[in-house]
Amino acid sequence: MTSEVGEDGRVSRGERRKAQTRAALVRAAQQLLAAGLTEVSIQQITEQADVGFGSFYNHFRDKDELWKVAILEVLELQGDLIDQATSEGDDPAEVFCVGLRLIGRLAREEPELARVVLRGGTSYLLVDHGLMQFARRDVAGAVRAGRFDVTDVSLALATTGGALLGLLALLESDPQADAASLSDDLAERLLRAFGLDRAEAAEMVARPLPAVRDALAR
């Protein structure tokens, strides 16, 4: 068996090729999901990815597994974005707020990512992975710090996930909708629902944000 890493510490050419093929399949799945094309054959997926048909089964059992990975990787990308953008924040309530405000803006900057999340639906916004993993961390941290008055973190996350899906659906349905204003309004209302008073919530959503493109480039 060929080792994945040679004696010099470098990944072998074969392993690099396998990783590239897997990434191409995931990317193709994300493109198809964003376009609403889930009733496609594996042949169509591999053609979209520009890889050989037989290579599919070297990475995924079936289409369902590929769709799941494609959606989870988008959630992970979005979670990493928010984590990087809030890396210097020490108030979990504000970190949570920044994440909400960025997601709506990101939907305008990267609409394909938003459509992939929409295709996944609520079941993927309830998994403890990527975006929602960081949201759970921030909500639980805000509760421990006495910033949020939340008795059930899972319920708070379900509420947040449902609200985010609604926001993404609204932005997709109306290209003229102001993503920044709607995201800030949603963030302010969730902050108030979770225990902050009106004045503090309004002040928090008025604070400057890192540009979405800057955060993506980090």
PDB file of C-alpha atoms in Angstrom:
ATOM      1  CA  MET A   1       0.000   0.000   0.000  1.00  0.00           C
ATOM      2  CA  THR A   2       1.311   3.447  -0.916  1.00  0.00           C
ATOM      3  CA  SER A   3       1.842   5.714   2.039  1.00  0.00           C
ATOM      4  CA  GLU A   4      -0.225   8.899   2.097  1.00  0.00           C
ATOM      5  CA  VAL A   5       2.802  10.903   3.220  1.00  0.00           C
ATOM      6  CA  GLY A   6       6.326  10.277   1.960  1.00  0.00           C
ATOM      7  CA  GLU A   7       9.485  10.242   4.018  1.00  0.00           C
ATOM      8  CA  ASP A   8       9.995  13.918   3.226  1.00  0.00           C
ATOM      9  CA  GLY A   9       6.606  14.745   4.813  1.00  0.00           C
ATOM     10  CA  ARG A  10       4.904  15.575   1.527  1.00  0.00           C
ATOM     11  CA  VAL A  11       1.527  14.163   0.499  1.00  0.00           C
ATOM     12  CA  SER A  12       1.871  11.777  -2.422  1.00  0.00           C
ATOM     13  CA  ARG A  13       0.694  12.714  -5.889  1.00  0.00           C
ATOM     14  CA  GLY A  14      -1.973  10.012  -5.727  1.00  0.00           C
ATOM     15  CA  GLU A  15      -3.394  11.376  -2.495  1.00  0.00           C
ATOM     16  CA  ARG A  16      -3.413  14.896  -3.885  1.00  0.00           C
ATOM     17  CA  ARG A  17      -5.308  13.649  -6.926  1.00  0.00           C
ATOM     18  CA  LYS A  18      -7.841  11.854  -4.697  1.00  0.00           C
ATOM     19  CA  ALA A  19      -8.363  15.011  -2.648  1.00  0.00           C
ATOM     20  CA  GLN A  20      -8.852  17.074  -5.799  1.00  0.00           C
ATOM     21  CA  THR A  21     -11.407  14.589  -7.141  1.00  0.00           C
ATOM     22  CA  ARG A  22     -13.351  14.609  -3.881  1.00  0.00           C
ATOM     23  CA  ALA A  23     -13.319  18.415  -3.790  1.00  0.00           C
ATOM     24  CA  ALA A  24     -14.552  18.540  -7.404  1.00  0.00           C
ATOM     25  CA  LEU A  25     -17.449  16.211  -6.565  1.00  0.00           C
ATOM     26  CA  VAL A  26     -18.429  18.266  -3.507  1.00  0.00           C
ATOM     27  CA  ARG A  27     -18.221  21.484  -5.483  1.00  0.00           C
ATOM     28  CA  ALA A  28     -20.369  20.005  -8.259  1.00  0.00           C
ATOM     29  CA  ALA A  29     -22.937  18.891  -5.674  1.00  0.00           C
ATOM     30  CA  GLN A  30     -23.053  22.387  -4.191  1.00  0.00           C
ATOM     31  CA  GLN A  31     -23.619  23.893  -7.627  1.00  0.00           C
ATOM     32  CA  LEU A  32     -26.427  21.438  -8.350  1.00  0.00           C
ATOM     33  CA  LEU A  33     -28.022  21.992  -4.948  1.00  0.00           C
ATOM     34  CA  ALA A  34     -27.896  25.756  -5.417  1.00  0.00           C
ATOM     35  CA  ALA A  35     -29.650  25.318  -8.763  1.00  0.00           C
ATOM     36  CA  GLY A  36     -32.280  23.052  -7.183  1.00  0.00           C
ATOM     37  CA  LEU A  37     -31.143  20.088  -9.290  1.00  0.00           C
ATOM     38  CA  THR A  38     -31.161  17.166  -6.875  1.00  0.00           C
ATOM     39  CA  GLU A  39     -32.947  14.654  -9.138  1.00  0.00           C
ATOM     40  CA  VAL A  40     -29.816  13.989 -11.148  1.00  0.00           C
ATOM     41  CA  SER A  41     -27.848  10.833 -11.830  1.00  0.00           C
ATOM     42  CA  ILE A  42     -24.373  10.067 -10.563  1.00  0.00           C
ATOM     43  CA  GLN A  43     -23.282  10.284 -14.199  1.00  0.00           C
ATOM     44  CA  GLN A  44     -24.531  13.869 -14.338  1.00  0.00           C
ATOM     45  CA  ILE A  45     -22.744  14.689 -11.088  1.00  0.00           C
ATOM     46  CA  THR A  46     -19.419  13.309 -12.313  1.00  0.00           C
ATOM     47  CA  GLU A  47     -19.827  15.162 -15.605  1.00  0.00           C
ATOM     48  CA  GLN A  48     -20.470  18.374 -13.686  1.00  0.00           C
ATOM     49  CA  ALA A  49     -17.336  17.679 -11.648  1.00  0.00           C
ATOM     50  CA  ASP A  50     -15.359  16.688 -14.756  1.00  0.00           C
ATOM     51  CA  VAL A  51     -14.184  13.430 -13.171  1.00  0.00           C
ATOM     52  CA  GLY A  52     -14.558   9.791 -14.119  1.00  0.00           C
ATOM     53  CA  PHE A  53     -17.796   7.996 -13.241  1.00  0.00           C
ATOM     54  CA  GLY A  54     -16.002   5.257 -11.320  1.00  0.00           C
ATOM     55  CA  SER A  55     -14.216   7.759  -9.087  1.00  0.00           C
ATOM     56  CA  PHE A  56     -17.499   8.667  -7.371  1.00  0.00           C
ATOM     57  CA  TYR A  57     -17.594   5.460  -5.347  1.00  0.00           C
ATOM     58  CA  ASN A  58     -14.033   5.970  -4.145  1.00  0.00           C
ATOM     59  CA  HIS A  59     -15.365   8.850  -2.043  1.00  0.00           C
ATOM     60  CA  PHE A  60     -19.105   8.461  -1.437  1.00  0.00           C
ATOM     61  CA  ARG A  61     -21.520   5.571  -0.940  1.00  0.00           C
ATOM     62  CA  ASP A  62     -24.366   7.274  -2.777  1.00  0.00           C
ATOM     63  CA  LYS A  63     -25.843  10.635  -3.714  1.00  0.00           C
ATOM     64  CA  ASP A  64     -27.394  11.169  -0.281  1.00  0.00           C
ATOM     65  CA  GLU A  65     -23.989  11.033   1.358  1.00  0.00           C
ATOM     66  CA  LEU A  66     -22.608  13.504  -1.191  1.00  0.00           C
ATOM     67  CA  TRP A  67     -25.512  15.943  -0.654  1.00  0.00           C
ATOM     68  CA  LYS A  68     -24.963  15.757   3.103  1.00  0.00           C
ATOM     69  CA  VAL A  69     -21.231  16.438   2.829  1.00  0.00           C
ATOM     70  CA  ALA A  70     -21.839  19.291   0.375  1.00  0.00           C
ATOM     71  CA  ILE A  71     -24.237  21.028   2.773  1.00  0.00           C
ATOM     72  CA  LEU A  72     -22.137  20.427   5.880  1.00  0.00           C
ATOM     73  CA  GLU A  73     -19.059  21.853   4.177  1.00  0.00           C
ATOM     74  CA  VAL A  74     -20.961  25.064   3.404  1.00  0.00           C
ATOM     75  CA  LEU A  75     -22.040  25.300   7.048  1.00  0.00           C
ATOM     76  CA  GLU A  76     -18.424  24.739   8.056  1.00  0.00           C
ATOM     77  CA  LEU A  77     -17.218  27.470   5.699  1.00  0.00           C
ATOM     78  CA  GLN A  78     -19.774  29.913   7.072  1.00  0.00           C
ATOM     79  CA  GLY A  79     -18.888  28.957  10.636  1.00  0.00           C
ATOM     80  CA  ASP A  80     -15.186  29.508   9.966  1.00  0.00           C
ATOM     81  CA  LEU A  81     -15.959  32.888   8.424  1.00  0.00           C
ATOM     82  CA  ILE A  82     -17.822  34.046  11.504  1.00  0.00           C
ATOM     83  CA  ASP A  83     -15.259  32.570  13.869  1.00  0.00           C
ATOM     84  CA  GLN A  84     -12.486  34.473  12.085  1.00  0.00           C
ATOM     85  CA  ALA A  85     -14.492  37.696  11.945  1.00  0.00           C
ATOM     86  CA  THR A  86     -15.199  37.528  15.699  1.00  0.00           C
ATOM     87  CA  SER A  87     -11.880  36.097  16.877  1.00  0.00           C
ATOM     88  CA  GLU A  88     -11.113  39.168  18.975  1.00  0.00           C
ATOM     89  CA  GLY A  89     -14.545  39.445  20.587  1.00  0.00           C
ATOM     90  CA  ASP A  90     -14.831  38.727  24.298  1.00  0.00           C
ATOM     91  CA  ASP A  91     -18.592  39.192  24.741  1.00  0.00           C
ATOM     92  CA  PRO A  92     -20.402  36.029  23.546  1.00  0.00           C
ATOM     93  CA  ALA A  93     -23.617  38.002  23.051  1.00  0.00           C
ATOM     94  CA  GLU A  94     -21.876  40.356  20.638  1.00  0.00           C
ATOM     95  CA  VAL A  95     -20.130  37.457  18.881  1.00  0.00           C
ATOM     96  CA  PHE A  96     -23.545  35.862  18.361  1.00  0.00           C
ATOM     97  CA  CYS A  97     -24.894  39.170  17.078  1.00  0.00           C
ATOM     98  CA  VAL A  98     -22.040  39.661  14.607  1.00  0.00           C
ATOM     99  CA  GLY A  99     -22.599  36.166  13.239  1.00  0.00           C
ATOM    100  CA  LEU A 100     -26.266  36.851  12.569  1.00  0.00           C
ATOM    101  CA  ARG A 101     -25.494  40.154  10.905  1.00  0.00           C
ATOM    102  CA  LEU A 102     -22.826  38.625   8.672  1.00  0.00           C
ATOM    103  CA  ILE A 103     -24.890  35.687   7.452  1.00  0.00           C
ATOM    104  CA  GLY A 104     -27.453  37.895   5.730  1.00  0.00           C
ATOM    105  CA  ARG A 105     -24.763  40.008   4.137  1.00  0.00           C
ATOM    106  CA  LEU A 106     -22.919  36.891   3.033  1.00  0.00           C
ATOM    107  CA  ALA A 107     -26.081  35.741   1.275  1.00  0.00           C
ATOM    108  CA  ARG A 108     -25.733  38.723  -1.040  1.00  0.00           C
ATOM    109  CA  GLU A 109     -21.980  38.292  -1.510  1.00  0.00           C
ATOM    110  CA  GLU A 110     -22.137  34.509  -1.983  1.00  0.00           C
ATOM    111  CA  PRO A 111     -25.735  33.680  -3.018  1.00  0.00           C
ATOM    112  CA  GLU A 112     -24.826  30.139  -4.061  1.00  0.00           C
ATOM    113  CA  LEU A 113     -23.765  29.309  -0.495  1.00  0.00           C
ATOM    114  CA  ALA A 114     -27.052  30.666   0.822  1.00  0.00           C
ATOM    115  CA  ARG A 115     -29.049  28.581  -1.661  1.00  0.00           C
ATOM    116  CA  VAL A 116     -27.190  25.421  -0.595  1.00  0.00           C
ATOM    117  CA  VAL A 117     -28.169  26.083   3.037  1.00  0.00           C
ATOM    118  CA  LEU A 118     -31.773  26.677   1.985  1.00  0.00           C
ATOM    119  CA  ARG A 119     -31.853  23.369   0.111  1.00  0.00           C
ATOM    120  CA  GLY A 120     -30.597  21.628   3.254  1.00  0.00           C
ATOM    121  CA  GLY A 121     -33.461  22.976   5.334  1.00  0.00           C
ATOM    122  CA  THR A 122     -33.944  22.944   9.069  1.00  0.00           C
ATOM    123  CA  SER A 123     -32.442  19.512   9.655  1.00  0.00           C
ATOM    124  CA  TYR A 124     -28.978  20.793   8.800  1.00  0.00           C
ATOM    125  CA  LEU A 125     -29.343  23.908  10.923  1.00  0.00           C
ATOM    126  CA  LEU A 126     -29.932  21.685  13.926  1.00  0.00           C
ATOM    127  CA  VAL A 127     -26.718  19.679  13.563  1.00  0.00           C
ATOM    128  CA  ASP A 128     -23.838  20.545  15.860  1.00  0.00           C
ATOM    129  CA  HIS A 129     -21.478  21.351  13.004  1.00  0.00           C
ATOM    130  CA  GLY A 130     -19.903  24.424  11.460  1.00  0.00           C
ATOM    131  CA  LEU A 131     -22.166  27.450  11.649  1.00  0.00           C
ATOM    132  CA  MET A 132     -24.500  26.023  14.277  1.00  0.00           C
ATOM    133  CA  GLN A 133     -21.616  24.614  16.321  1.00  0.00           C
ATOM    134  CA  PHE A 134     -20.296  28.143  16.759  1.00  0.00           C
ATOM    135  CA  ALA A 135     -23.806  29.463  17.407  1.00  0.00           C
ATOM    136  CA  ARG A 136     -24.249  26.902  20.195  1.00  0.00           C
ATOM    137  CA  ARG A 137     -20.915  27.924  21.682  1.00  0.00           C
ATOM    138  CA  ASP A 138     -21.881  31.590  21.665  1.00  0.00           C
ATOM    139  CA  VAL A 139     -25.410  31.143  23.021  1.00  0.00           C
ATOM    140  CA  ALA A 140     -24.201  28.836  25.791  1.00  0.00           C
ATOM    141  CA  GLY A 141     -21.362  31.248  26.580  1.00  0.00           C
ATOM    142  CA  ALA A 142     -23.769  34.176  26.769  1.00  0.00           C
ATOM    143  CA  VAL A 143     -25.998  32.199  29.153  1.00  0.00           C
ATOM    144  CA  ARG A 144     -23.039  31.350  31.410  1.00  0.00           C
ATOM    145  CA  ALA A 145     -21.928  34.980  31.392  1.00  0.00           C
ATOM    146  CA  GLY A 146     -25.399  36.141  32.397  1.00  0.00           C
ATOM    147  CA  ARG A 147     -25.867  37.961  29.088  1.00  0.00           C
ATOM    148  CA  PHE A 148     -28.736  35.805  27.794  1.00  0.00           C
ATOM    149  CA  ASP A 149     -31.792  34.720  29.746  1.00  0.00           C
ATOM    150  CA  VAL A 150     -32.241  31.367  28.002  1.00  0.00           C
ATOM    151  CA  THR A 151     -33.451  28.232  29.765  1.00  0.00           C
ATOM    152  CA  ASP A 152     -32.919  25.831  26.839  1.00  0.00           C
ATOM    153  CA  VAL A 153     -29.952  26.406  24.530  1.00  0.00           C
ATOM    154  CA  SER A 154     -31.225  23.869  21.986  1.00  0.00           C
ATOM    155  CA  LEU A 155     -34.540  25.715  21.711  1.00  0.00           C
ATOM    156  CA  ALA A 156     -32.684  29.006  21.266  1.00  0.00           C
ATOM    157  CA  LEU A 157     -30.641  27.426  18.466  1.00  0.00           C
ATOM    158  CA  ALA A 158     -33.743  26.010  16.783  1.00  0.00           C
ATOM    159  CA  THR A 159     -35.297  29.474  16.935  1.00  0.00           C
ATOM    160  CA  THR A 160     -32.150  31.019  15.491  1.00  0.00           C
ATOM    161  CA  GLY A 161     -31.887  28.421  12.727  1.00  0.00           C
ATOM    162  CA  GLY A 162     -35.503  28.878  11.691  1.00  0.00           C
ATOM    163  CA  ALA A 163     -35.122  32.653  11.650  1.00  0.00           C
ATOM    164  CA  LEU A 164     -31.974  32.413   9.536  1.00  0.00           C
ATOM    165  CA  LEU A 165     -33.666  30.153   7.001  1.00  0.00           C
ATOM    166  CA  GLY A 166     -36.543  32.608   6.798  1.00  0.00           C
ATOM    167  CA  LEU A 167     -34.122  35.476   6.211  1.00  0.00           C
ATOM    168  CA  LEU A 168     -32.249  33.574   3.489  1.00  0.00           C
ATOM    169  CA  ALA A 169     -35.526  32.632   1.789  1.00  0.00           C
ATOM    170  CA  LEU A 170     -36.676  36.258   1.859  1.00  0.00           C
ATOM    171  CA  LEU A 171     -33.398  37.501   0.396  1.00  0.00           C
ATOM    172  CA  GLU A 172     -33.502  34.906  -2.366  1.00  0.00           C
ATOM    173  CA  SER A 173     -37.108  35.740  -3.251  1.00  0.00           C
ATOM    174  CA  ASP A 174     -36.479  39.488  -3.375  1.00  0.00           C
ATOM    175  CA  PRO A 175     -33.182  40.553  -4.983  1.00  0.00           C
ATOM    176  CA  GLN A 176     -33.939  44.170  -4.048  1.00  0.00           C
ATOM    177  CA  ALA A 177     -34.326  43.473  -0.325  1.00  0.00           C
ATOM    178  CA  ASP A 178     -31.767  45.237   1.864  1.00  0.00           C
ATOM    179  CA  ALA A 179     -29.737  42.364   3.331  1.00  0.00           C
ATOM    180  CA  ALA A 180     -27.880  44.577   5.797  1.00  0.00           C
ATOM    181  CA  SER A 181     -31.025  46.178   7.227  1.00  0.00           C
ATOM    182  CA  LEU A 182     -32.936  42.907   7.462  1.00  0.00           C
ATOM    183  CA  SER A 183     -29.995  41.081   9.054  1.00  0.00           C
ATOM    184  CA  ASP A 184     -29.570  43.805  11.649  1.00  0.00           C
ATOM    185  CA  ASP A 185     -33.285  43.832  12.434  1.00  0.00           C
ATOM    186  CA  LEU A 186     -33.296  40.056  12.857  1.00  0.00           C
ATOM    187  CA  ALA A 187     -30.213  40.181  15.093  1.00  0.00           C
ATOM    188  CA  GLU A 188     -31.733  42.905  17.272  1.00  0.00           C
ATOM    189  CA  ARG A 189     -34.988  40.999  17.724  1.00  0.00           C
ATOM    190  CA  LEU A 190     -33.240  37.752  18.615  1.00  0.00           C
ATOM    191  CA  LEU A 191     -31.007  39.565  21.100  1.00  0.00           C
ATOM    192  CA  ARG A 192     -34.099  41.008  22.763  1.00  0.00           C
ATOM    193  CA  ALA A 193     -35.831  37.628  22.720  1.00  0.00           C
ATOM    194  CA  PHE A 194     -32.813  36.130  24.476  1.00  0.00           C
ATOM    195  CA  GLY A 195     -32.756  38.723  27.246  1.00  0.00           C
ATOM    196  CA  LEU A 196     -31.027  41.954  26.191  1.00  0.00           C
ATOM    197  CA  ASP A 197     -32.992  45.163  26.633  1.00  0.00           C
ATOM    198  CA  ARG A 198     -34.060  47.257  23.654  1.00  0.00           C
ATOM    199  CA  ALA A 199     -31.410  49.945  24.083  1.00  0.00           C
ATOM    200  CA  GLU A 200     -28.463  47.562  24.375  1.00  0.00           C
ATOM    201  CA  ALA A 201     -29.644  45.396  21.484  1.00  0.00           C
ATOM    202  CA  ALA A 202     -30.058  48.461  19.242  1.00  0.00           C
ATOM    203  CA  GLU A 203     -26.630  49.770  20.196  1.00  0.00           C
ATOM    204  CA  MET A 204     -25.002  46.398  19.553  1.00  0.00           C
ATOM    205  CA  VAL A 205     -26.361  46.022  16.021  1.00  0.00           C
ATOM    206  CA  ALA A 206     -25.229  49.561  15.205  1.00  0.00           C
ATOM    207  CA  ARG A 207     -21.563  48.714  15.797  1.00  0.00           C
ATOM    208  CA  PRO A 208     -19.209  48.461  12.793  1.00  0.00           C
ATOM    209  CA  LEU A 209     -18.804  45.091  11.112  1.00  0.00           C
ATOM    210  CA  PRO A 210     -15.878  43.596   9.214  1.00  0.00           C
ATOM    211  CA  ALA A 211     -16.615  43.576   5.496  1.00  0.00           C
ATOM    212  CA  VAL A 212     -17.796  40.175   4.326  1.00  0.00           C
ATOM    213  CA  ARG A 213     -15.209  40.096   1.549  1.00  0.00           C
ATOM    214  CA  ASP A 214     -12.454  40.985   4.032  1.00  0.00           C
ATOM    215  CA  ALA A 215     -13.550  38.170   6.302  1.00  0.00           C
ATOM    216  CA  LEU A 216     -13.648  35.710   3.393  1.00  0.00           C
ATOM    217  CA  ALA A 217     -10.125  36.719   2.358  1.00  0.00           C
ATOM    218  CA  ARG A 218      -8.576  36.077   5.774  1.00  0.00           C
TER     219      ARG A 218
END
